Amino acid sequence: MANALHKEIADELRAKIRSGELPAGERLPTEPELERHFGVSRNTIRIAVTNLVHEGLIQIQPGRGMFVPKGPIPFFVILSREEGGHGTDSPLDSYSSGVRAAGRKPGIRRFEMHIEYPDREVAGLLDINEDTQVVMRASRRFIDDTPYSLQRSYYSMDLARGSELESRQGISRGTIRVLAELGYEQTGYRDEIVARMPTPEEREFFKIGPGIPVVVVFRVAFAGASMPIRLTVTTYAADRNRPSYDIGDVPERSMANGQISIVG
């Protein structure tokens, strides 16, 4: 019976949080108040609350109480427009232009470039041997000074040697354009999408609490039907990103303050 009761209590509180009846920043009743309200034991209340803490729906602030977390404003990431989704026609960085279109401020920080040997996963996706060096270009991506995603791109040294891809600076016209100029024009891409719990480093970067996963997109770009030319791995915090695709003839979206509407 106690097991069923804590699930019922968690379901009721979850529904109130998701509906907005308990809005972000709202202080929840204390454990004794919840105990009296539901007519159950303190232990039953704690089990229900713990489950919601693990789901990221309740935050416990020592000395202050239990609160509905104030999460970042969601950003709708149109993956079909990210990293070459629309070919190489646009000279603008697709991420920054998408964030600006939503009326928000993009930021790309801590750019890094390393030449390294790939692990088995990277080598397999690029269809190269593990003893073939790669250029790895990485950055941290922010919206309104809040961390939203981490990105790493890998290029086989067989393609990148002696090119701007080895530069330790950002490339304003984009690496996709550079690859095209080298004779490797992107003709398509394949996405693999994985949801998992964050590593300690990711949790620290995103400042996320228990129960909040990350979504990782592995995008392999191709020149021709069978030649991988780039692997981009982007890690999104799931509490602030809404990955989606626009495929075919669909209405244009209008995005402002994290809300989305259809134009037209």
PDB file of C-alpha atoms in Angstrom:
ATOM      1  CA  MET A   1       0.000   0.000   0.000  1.00  0.00           C
ATOM      2  CA  ALA A   2       2.813   2.444   0.922  1.00  0.00           C
ATOM      3  CA  ASN A   3       4.414   1.821  -2.461  1.00  0.00           C
ATOM      4  CA  ALA A   4       1.173   2.721  -4.260  1.00  0.00           C
ATOM      5  CA  LEU A   5       0.696   5.799  -2.064  1.00  0.00           C
ATOM      6  CA  HIS A   6       4.096   7.311  -2.791  1.00  0.00           C
ATOM      7  CA  LYS A   7       3.503   6.821  -6.525  1.00  0.00           C
ATOM      8  CA  GLU A   8       0.094   8.518  -6.293  1.00  0.00           C
ATOM      9  CA  ILE A   9       1.604  11.457  -4.403  1.00  0.00           C
ATOM     10  CA  ALA A  10       4.466  11.777  -6.889  1.00  0.00           C
ATOM     11  CA  ASP A  11       1.970  11.637  -9.784  1.00  0.00           C
ATOM     12  CA  GLU A  12      -0.129  14.438  -8.288  1.00  0.00           C
ATOM     13  CA  LEU A  13       2.846  16.707  -7.600  1.00  0.00           C
ATOM     14  CA  ARG A  14       4.341  15.959 -11.025  1.00  0.00           C
ATOM     15  CA  ALA A  15       1.082  16.884 -12.751  1.00  0.00           C
ATOM     16  CA  LYS A  16       0.886  20.189 -10.839  1.00  0.00           C
ATOM     17  CA  ILE A  17       4.465  21.070 -11.776  1.00  0.00           C
ATOM     18  CA  ARG A  18       4.054  20.199 -15.451  1.00  0.00           C
ATOM     19  CA  SER A  19       0.733  22.027 -15.745  1.00  0.00           C
ATOM     20  CA  GLY A  20       2.178  25.185 -14.189  1.00  0.00           C
ATOM     21  CA  GLU A  21      -0.092  25.027 -11.141  1.00  0.00           C
ATOM     22  CA  LEU A  22       3.202  24.871  -9.244  1.00  0.00           C
ATOM     23  CA  PRO A  23       5.271  27.305 -11.356  1.00  0.00           C
ATOM     24  CA  ALA A  24       9.051  27.560 -11.650  1.00  0.00           C
ATOM     25  CA  GLY A  25      10.503  29.071  -8.487  1.00  0.00           C
ATOM     26  CA  GLU A  26       7.505  28.083  -6.365  1.00  0.00           C
ATOM     27  CA  ARG A  27       8.282  26.851  -2.869  1.00  0.00           C
ATOM     28  CA  LEU A  28       6.582  23.532  -2.120  1.00  0.00           C
ATOM     29  CA  PRO A  29       4.902  22.750   1.210  1.00  0.00           C
ATOM     30  CA  THR A  30       7.194  21.317   3.861  1.00  0.00           C
ATOM     31  CA  GLU A  31       7.352  17.591   4.549  1.00  0.00           C
ATOM     32  CA  PRO A  32       5.118  17.914   7.647  1.00  0.00           C
ATOM     33  CA  GLU A  33       2.599  19.941   5.604  1.00  0.00           C
ATOM     34  CA  LEU A  34       2.581  17.335   2.837  1.00  0.00           C
ATOM     35  CA  GLU A  35       2.287  14.594   5.473  1.00  0.00           C
ATOM     36  CA  ARG A  36      -0.845  16.219   6.898  1.00  0.00           C
ATOM     37  CA  HIS A  37      -2.288  17.036   3.460  1.00  0.00           C
ATOM     38  CA  PHE A  38      -1.986  13.493   2.108  1.00  0.00           C
ATOM     39  CA  GLY A  39      -2.525  11.719   5.423  1.00  0.00           C
ATOM     40  CA  VAL A  40       0.540   9.501   5.052  1.00  0.00           C
ATOM     41  CA  SER A  41       3.809   8.885   6.863  1.00  0.00           C
ATOM     42  CA  ARG A  42       6.899  11.072   6.562  1.00  0.00           C
ATOM     43  CA  ASN A  43       8.764   8.219   4.907  1.00  0.00           C
ATOM     44  CA  THR A  44       6.118   7.932   2.171  1.00  0.00           C
ATOM     45  CA  ILE A  45       6.420  11.680   1.464  1.00  0.00           C
ATOM     46  CA  ARG A  46      10.215  11.428   1.303  1.00  0.00           C
ATOM     47  CA  ILE A  47      10.094   8.564  -1.196  1.00  0.00           C
ATOM     48  CA  ALA A  48       7.712  10.536  -3.441  1.00  0.00           C
ATOM     49  CA  VAL A  49       9.835  13.699  -3.204  1.00  0.00           C
ATOM     50  CA  THR A  50      13.073  11.794  -3.827  1.00  0.00           C
ATOM     51  CA  ASN A  51      11.635  10.349  -7.040  1.00  0.00           C
ATOM     52  CA  LEU A  52      10.766  13.858  -8.268  1.00  0.00           C
ATOM     53  CA  VAL A  53      14.209  15.165  -7.296  1.00  0.00           C
ATOM     54  CA  HIS A  54      15.758  12.421  -9.440  1.00  0.00           C
ATOM     55  CA  GLU A  55      13.495  13.484 -12.323  1.00  0.00           C
ATOM     56  CA  GLY A  56      14.734  17.072 -12.004  1.00  0.00           C
ATOM     57  CA  LEU A  57      11.257  18.354 -11.091  1.00  0.00           C
ATOM     58  CA  ILE A  58      12.027  19.324  -7.491  1.00  0.00           C
ATOM     59  CA  GLN A  59      15.125  21.000  -6.113  1.00  0.00           C
ATOM     60  CA  ILE A  60      15.998  20.838  -2.417  1.00  0.00           C
ATOM     61  CA  GLN A  61      17.771  23.918  -1.096  1.00  0.00           C
ATOM     62  CA  PRO A  62      19.265  23.179   2.343  1.00  0.00           C
ATOM     63  CA  GLY A  63      17.862  25.495   4.989  1.00  0.00           C
ATOM     64  CA  ARG A  64      15.267  26.922   2.589  1.00  0.00           C
ATOM     65  CA  GLY A  65      13.030  24.061   1.534  1.00  0.00           C
ATOM     66  CA  MET A  66      11.830  22.375  -1.640  1.00  0.00           C
ATOM     67  CA  PHE A  67      11.340  24.347  -4.852  1.00  0.00           C
ATOM     68  CA  VAL A  68      10.266  23.893  -8.455  1.00  0.00           C
ATOM     69  CA  PRO A  69      13.540  24.615 -10.317  1.00  0.00           C
ATOM     70  CA  LYS A  70      13.866  27.775 -12.370  1.00  0.00           C
ATOM     71  CA  GLY A  71      15.220  26.251 -15.560  1.00  0.00           C
ATOM     72  CA  PRO A  72      16.735  28.088 -18.536  1.00  0.00           C
ATOM     73  CA  ILE A  73      14.417  29.227 -21.332  1.00  0.00           C
ATOM     74  CA  PRO A  74      14.086  26.343 -23.825  1.00  0.00           C
ATOM     75  CA  PHE A  75      15.699  26.760 -27.244  1.00  0.00           C
ATOM     76  CA  PHE A  76      14.297  24.903 -30.239  1.00  0.00           C
ATOM     77  CA  VAL A  77      17.311  23.457 -32.066  1.00  0.00           C
ATOM     78  CA  ILE A  78      16.415  22.807 -35.697  1.00  0.00           C
ATOM     79  CA  LEU A  79      18.863  19.976 -36.367  1.00  0.00           C
ATOM     80  CA  SER A  80      18.047  19.988 -40.082  1.00  0.00           C
ATOM     81  CA  ARG A  81      19.653  23.464 -40.183  1.00  0.00           C
ATOM     82  CA  GLU A  82      22.646  22.704 -37.984  1.00  0.00           C
ATOM     83  CA  GLU A  83      26.126  21.959 -39.330  1.00  0.00           C
ATOM     84  CA  GLY A  84      25.429  21.779 -43.027  1.00  0.00           C
ATOM     85  CA  GLY A  85      21.814  20.714 -42.898  1.00  0.00           C
ATOM     86  CA  HIS A  86      21.095  23.162 -45.702  1.00  0.00           C
ATOM     87  CA  GLY A  87      24.303  22.512 -47.643  1.00  0.00           C
ATOM     88  CA  THR A  88      27.064  25.108 -47.986  1.00  0.00           C
ATOM     89  CA  ASP A  89      25.051  28.031 -49.361  1.00  0.00           C
ATOM     90  CA  SER A  90      24.925  30.133 -46.204  1.00  0.00           C
ATOM     91  CA  PRO A  91      28.090  31.952 -45.098  1.00  0.00           C
ATOM     92  CA  LEU A  92      26.601  32.454 -41.639  1.00  0.00           C
ATOM     93  CA  ASP A  93      27.158  30.143 -38.706  1.00  0.00           C
ATOM     94  CA  SER A  94      23.857  28.260 -38.501  1.00  0.00           C
ATOM     95  CA  TYR A  95      23.886  28.074 -34.702  1.00  0.00           C
ATOM     96  CA  SER A  96      24.514  31.778 -34.113  1.00  0.00           C
ATOM     97  CA  SER A  97      22.063  32.882 -36.793  1.00  0.00           C
ATOM     98  CA  GLY A  98      19.384  30.555 -35.393  1.00  0.00           C
ATOM     99  CA  VAL A  99      19.845  31.918 -31.876  1.00  0.00           C
ATOM    100  CA  ARG A 100      19.695  35.519 -33.133  1.00  0.00           C
ATOM    101  CA  ALA A 101      16.532  34.713 -35.105  1.00  0.00           C
ATOM    102  CA  ALA A 102      14.949  33.711 -31.781  1.00  0.00           C
ATOM    103  CA  GLY A 103      15.799  37.151 -30.390  1.00  0.00           C
ATOM    104  CA  ARG A 104      18.536  35.825 -28.129  1.00  0.00           C
ATOM    105  CA  LYS A 105      22.300  36.276 -27.757  1.00  0.00           C
ATOM    106  CA  PRO A 106      24.612  33.485 -28.987  1.00  0.00           C
ATOM    107  CA  GLY A 107      28.084  32.868 -27.617  1.00  0.00           C
ATOM    108  CA  ILE A 108      30.833  30.456 -28.663  1.00  0.00           C
ATOM    109  CA  ARG A 109      33.682  30.193 -26.148  1.00  0.00           C
ATOM    110  CA  ARG A 110      36.759  28.194 -25.249  1.00  0.00           C
ATOM    111  CA  PHE A 111      37.554  27.191 -28.834  1.00  0.00           C
ATOM    112  CA  GLU A 112      40.148  24.411 -28.989  1.00  0.00           C
ATOM    113  CA  MET A 113      42.003  22.599 -31.744  1.00  0.00           C
ATOM    114  CA  HIS A 114      44.015  19.432 -31.189  1.00  0.00           C
ATOM    115  CA  ILE A 115      45.652  16.857 -33.396  1.00  0.00           C
ATOM    116  CA  GLU A 116      45.119  13.459 -31.823  1.00  0.00           C
ATOM    117  CA  TYR A 117      44.508   9.788 -32.441  1.00  0.00           C
ATOM    118  CA  PRO A 118      40.815   8.854 -32.530  1.00  0.00           C
ATOM    119  CA  ASP A 119      39.178   6.390 -30.202  1.00  0.00           C
ATOM    120  CA  ARG A 120      37.404   3.359 -31.650  1.00  0.00           C
ATOM    121  CA  GLU A 121      34.032   5.117 -31.923  1.00  0.00           C
ATOM    122  CA  VAL A 122      35.380   8.172 -33.779  1.00  0.00           C
ATOM    123  CA  ALA A 123      37.541   6.038 -36.089  1.00  0.00           C
ATOM    124  CA  GLY A 124      34.601   3.778 -36.881  1.00  0.00           C
ATOM    125  CA  LEU A 125      32.262   6.654 -37.752  1.00  0.00           C
ATOM    126  CA  LEU A 126      34.905   8.311 -39.958  1.00  0.00           C
ATOM    127  CA  ASP A 127      35.809   4.942 -41.487  1.00  0.00           C
ATOM    128  CA  ILE A 128      39.524   5.356 -40.715  1.00  0.00           C
ATOM    129  CA  ASN A 129      42.092   3.368 -38.760  1.00  0.00           C
ATOM    130  CA  GLU A 130      42.748   4.220 -35.129  1.00  0.00           C
ATOM    131  CA  ASP A 131      46.376   5.013 -36.039  1.00  0.00           C
ATOM    132  CA  THR A 132      45.249   7.763 -38.461  1.00  0.00           C
ATOM    133  CA  GLN A 133      45.434  11.145 -36.744  1.00  0.00           C
ATOM    134  CA  VAL A 134      42.469  13.501 -36.736  1.00  0.00           C
ATOM    135  CA  VAL A 135      41.996  17.221 -36.268  1.00  0.00           C
ATOM    136  CA  MET A 136      39.597  17.843 -33.383  1.00  0.00           C
ATOM    137  CA  ARG A 137      37.937  21.273 -33.164  1.00  0.00           C
ATOM    138  CA  ALA A 138      35.817  21.954 -30.072  1.00  0.00           C
ATOM    139  CA  SER A 139      33.825  24.780 -28.535  1.00  0.00           C
ATOM    140  CA  ARG A 140      31.370  25.571 -25.773  1.00  0.00           C
ATOM    141  CA  ARG A 141      28.110  27.162 -26.896  1.00  0.00           C
ATOM    142  CA  PHE A 142      26.046  29.621 -24.858  1.00  0.00           C
ATOM    143  CA  ILE A 143      22.711  31.414 -25.174  1.00  0.00           C
ATOM    144  CA  ASP A 144      22.213  34.592 -23.143  1.00  0.00           C
ATOM    145  CA  ASP A 145      25.432  33.674 -21.257  1.00  0.00           C
ATOM    146  CA  THR A 146      23.938  30.343 -20.133  1.00  0.00           C
ATOM    147  CA  PRO A 147      25.655  27.095 -21.287  1.00  0.00           C
ATOM    148  CA  TYR A 148      23.468  25.216 -23.773  1.00  0.00           C
ATOM    149  CA  SER A 149      25.694  22.768 -25.672  1.00  0.00           C
ATOM    150  CA  LEU A 150      29.166  21.331 -26.205  1.00  0.00           C
ATOM    151  CA  GLN A 151      30.476  20.556 -29.665  1.00  0.00           C
ATOM    152  CA  ARG A 152      33.431  18.618 -31.061  1.00  0.00           C
ATOM    153  CA  SER A 153      34.172  18.034 -34.749  1.00  0.00           C
ATOM    154  CA  TYR A 154      36.677  15.527 -36.134  1.00  0.00           C
ATOM    155  CA  TYR A 155      38.414  15.530 -39.525  1.00  0.00           C
ATOM    156  CA  SER A 156      40.803  12.890 -40.824  1.00  0.00           C
ATOM    157  CA  MET A 157      44.322  14.247 -41.202  1.00  0.00           C
ATOM    158  CA  ASP A 158      44.285  12.788 -44.724  1.00  0.00           C
ATOM    159  CA  LEU A 159      41.766  15.543 -45.587  1.00  0.00           C
ATOM    160  CA  ALA A 160      42.817  18.308 -43.201  1.00  0.00           C
ATOM    161  CA  ARG A 161      46.622  18.337 -43.476  1.00  0.00           C
ATOM    162  CA  GLY A 162      47.949  21.777 -44.400  1.00  0.00           C
ATOM    163  CA  SER A 163      44.500  23.406 -44.465  1.00  0.00           C
ATOM    164  CA  GLU A 164      42.706  25.967 -42.305  1.00  0.00           C
ATOM    165  CA  LEU A 165      41.194  23.083 -40.397  1.00  0.00           C
ATOM    166  CA  GLU A 166      44.479  22.958 -38.481  1.00  0.00           C
ATOM    167  CA  SER A 167      44.092  26.604 -37.477  1.00  0.00           C
ATOM    168  CA  ARG A 168      43.762  27.368 -33.774  1.00  0.00           C
ATOM    169  CA  GLN A 169      41.321  30.143 -34.642  1.00  0.00           C
ATOM    170  CA  GLY A 170      37.674  30.013 -35.609  1.00  0.00           C
ATOM    171  CA  ILE A 171      36.897  29.955 -39.329  1.00  0.00           C
ATOM    172  CA  SER A 172      34.375  32.674 -40.165  1.00  0.00           C
ATOM    173  CA  ARG A 173      33.099  31.103 -43.382  1.00  0.00           C
ATOM    174  CA  GLY A 174      32.751  27.706 -41.707  1.00  0.00           C
ATOM    175  CA  THR A 175      34.537  24.392 -41.966  1.00  0.00           C
ATOM    176  CA  ILE A 176      31.972  23.009 -44.404  1.00  0.00           C
ATOM    177  CA  ARG A 177      32.986  25.679 -46.909  1.00  0.00           C
ATOM    178  CA  VAL A 178      36.656  24.892 -46.276  1.00  0.00           C
ATOM    179  CA  LEU A 179      36.053  21.208 -47.006  1.00  0.00           C
ATOM    180  CA  ALA A 180      34.257  22.133 -50.239  1.00  0.00           C
ATOM    181  CA  GLU A 181      37.209  24.289 -51.301  1.00  0.00           C
ATOM    182  CA  LEU A 182      39.481  21.304 -50.667  1.00  0.00           C
ATOM    183  CA  GLY A 183      37.357  19.237 -53.040  1.00  0.00           C
ATOM    184  CA  TYR A 184      35.168  17.540 -50.439  1.00  0.00           C
ATOM    185  CA  GLU A 185      31.739  19.099 -50.889  1.00  0.00           C
ATOM    186  CA  GLN A 186      29.162  17.800 -48.471  1.00  0.00           C
ATOM    187  CA  THR A 187      26.382  15.901 -50.203  1.00  0.00           C
ATOM    188  CA  GLY A 188      24.579  14.454 -47.206  1.00  0.00           C
ATOM    189  CA  TYR A 189      24.742  13.523 -43.543  1.00  0.00           C
ATOM    190  CA  ARG A 190      23.548  10.861 -41.143  1.00  0.00           C
ATOM    191  CA  ASP A 191      22.514  11.560 -37.545  1.00  0.00           C
ATOM    192  CA  GLU A 192      22.646   9.177 -34.616  1.00  0.00           C
ATOM    193  CA  ILE A 193      20.920  10.484 -31.493  1.00  0.00           C
ATOM    194  CA  VAL A 194      21.651   9.142 -28.020  1.00  0.00           C
ATOM    195  CA  ALA A 195      20.147  10.084 -24.654  1.00  0.00           C
ATOM    196  CA  ARG A 196      22.219   9.375 -21.553  1.00  0.00           C
ATOM    197  CA  MET A 197      23.058  10.770 -18.141  1.00  0.00           C
ATOM    198  CA  PRO A 198      25.787  13.445 -18.121  1.00  0.00           C
ATOM    199  CA  THR A 199      29.397  12.872 -17.188  1.00  0.00           C
ATOM    200  CA  PRO A 200      30.682  14.774 -14.119  1.00  0.00           C
ATOM    201  CA  GLU A 201      32.359  17.287 -16.459  1.00  0.00           C
ATOM    202  CA  GLU A 202      29.135  17.852 -18.402  1.00  0.00           C
ATOM    203  CA  ARG A 203      27.123  18.212 -15.198  1.00  0.00           C
ATOM    204  CA  GLU A 204      29.555  20.849 -13.978  1.00  0.00           C
ATOM    205  CA  PHE A 205      29.517  22.753 -17.279  1.00  0.00           C
ATOM    206  CA  PHE A 206      25.726  22.779 -17.654  1.00  0.00           C
ATOM    207  CA  LYS A 207      25.094  23.251 -13.917  1.00  0.00           C
ATOM    208  CA  ILE A 208      22.353  20.615 -13.988  1.00  0.00           C
ATOM    209  CA  GLY A 209      20.958  18.671 -11.071  1.00  0.00           C
ATOM    210  CA  PRO A 210      20.104  15.002 -10.581  1.00  0.00           C
ATOM    211  CA  GLY A 211      17.806  13.308 -13.062  1.00  0.00           C
ATOM    212  CA  ILE A 212      18.466  15.601 -16.045  1.00  0.00           C
ATOM    213  CA  PRO A 213      19.942  13.767 -19.054  1.00  0.00           C
ATOM    214  CA  VAL A 214      21.850  15.042 -22.055  1.00  0.00           C
ATOM    215  CA  VAL A 215      21.046  14.412 -25.720  1.00  0.00           C
ATOM    216  CA  VAL A 216      24.076  13.667 -27.912  1.00  0.00           C
ATOM    217  CA  VAL A 217      23.868  14.030 -31.693  1.00  0.00           C
ATOM    218  CA  PHE A 218      26.526  12.249 -33.762  1.00  0.00           C
ATOM    219  CA  ARG A 219      26.445  13.765 -37.261  1.00  0.00           C
ATOM    220  CA  VAL A 220      28.571  12.127 -39.967  1.00  0.00           C
ATOM    221  CA  ALA A 221      28.844  14.255 -43.125  1.00  0.00           C
ATOM    222  CA  PHE A 222      29.569  12.644 -46.486  1.00  0.00           C
ATOM    223  CA  ALA A 223      31.046  13.715 -49.812  1.00  0.00           C
ATOM    224  CA  GLY A 224      29.479  11.255 -52.213  1.00  0.00           C
ATOM    225  CA  ALA A 225      27.660   8.145 -51.114  1.00  0.00           C
ATOM    226  CA  SER A 226      30.424   6.513 -49.110  1.00  0.00           C
ATOM    227  CA  MET A 227      33.106   9.032 -48.057  1.00  0.00           C
ATOM    228  CA  PRO A 228      32.817  10.420 -44.479  1.00  0.00           C
ATOM    229  CA  ILE A 229      34.462  13.843 -44.307  1.00  0.00           C
ATOM    230  CA  ARG A 230      33.436  15.096 -40.869  1.00  0.00           C
ATOM    231  CA  LEU A 231      32.088  13.825 -37.572  1.00  0.00           C
ATOM    232  CA  THR A 232      30.406  16.410 -35.353  1.00  0.00           C
ATOM    233  CA  VAL A 233      29.386  15.416 -31.833  1.00  0.00           C
ATOM    234  CA  THR A 234      27.065  17.892 -30.106  1.00  0.00           C
ATOM    235  CA  THR A 235      25.945  17.421 -26.504  1.00  0.00           C
ATOM    236  CA  TYR A 236      22.743  19.220 -25.473  1.00  0.00           C
ATOM    237  CA  ALA A 237      21.420  19.615 -21.932  1.00  0.00           C
ATOM    238  CA  ALA A 238      17.883  18.195 -22.125  1.00  0.00           C
ATOM    239  CA  ASP A 239      16.340  20.745 -19.751  1.00  0.00           C
ATOM    240  CA  ARG A 240      17.007  23.680 -22.089  1.00  0.00           C
ATOM    241  CA  ASN A 241      17.147  22.325 -25.652  1.00  0.00           C
ATOM    242  CA  ARG A 242      14.311  21.027 -27.864  1.00  0.00           C
ATOM    243  CA  PRO A 243      15.917  19.189 -30.818  1.00  0.00           C
ATOM    244  CA  SER A 244      13.701  18.926 -33.895  1.00  0.00           C
ATOM    245  CA  TYR A 245      13.784  18.532 -37.678  1.00  0.00           C
ATOM    246  CA  ASP A 246      12.026  20.382 -40.488  1.00  0.00           C
ATOM    247  CA  ILE A 247      11.733  18.011 -43.443  1.00  0.00           C
ATOM    248  CA  GLY A 248      10.043  18.880 -46.715  1.00  0.00           C
ATOM    249  CA  ASP A 249       7.647  21.761 -47.359  1.00  0.00           C
ATOM    250  CA  VAL A 250       6.647  22.934 -43.885  1.00  0.00           C
ATOM    251  CA  PRO A 251       5.632  26.363 -42.482  1.00  0.00           C
ATOM    252  CA  GLU A 252       8.370  28.646 -41.213  1.00  0.00           C
ATOM    253  CA  ARG A 253       8.706  28.798 -37.448  1.00  0.00           C
ATOM    254  CA  SER A 254       8.802  31.917 -35.340  1.00  0.00           C
ATOM    255  CA  MET A 255      10.703  31.558 -32.084  1.00  0.00           C
ATOM    256  CA  ALA A 256      10.900  34.132 -29.340  1.00  0.00           C
ATOM    257  CA  ASN A 257      11.612  33.767 -25.623  1.00  0.00           C
ATOM    258  CA  GLY A 258      11.672  30.011 -25.995  1.00  0.00           C
ATOM    259  CA  GLN A 259       8.158  29.842 -27.388  1.00  0.00           C
ATOM    260  CA  ILE A 260       7.405  28.559 -30.852  1.00  0.00           C
ATOM    261  CA  SER A 261       4.687  29.401 -33.306  1.00  0.00           C
ATOM    262  CA  ILE A 262       3.992  28.733 -36.974  1.00  0.00           C
ATOM    263  CA  VAL A 263       4.243  31.601 -39.454  1.00  0.00           C
ATOM    264  CA  GLY A 264       2.041  31.665 -42.538  1.00  0.00           C
TER     265      GLY A 264
END
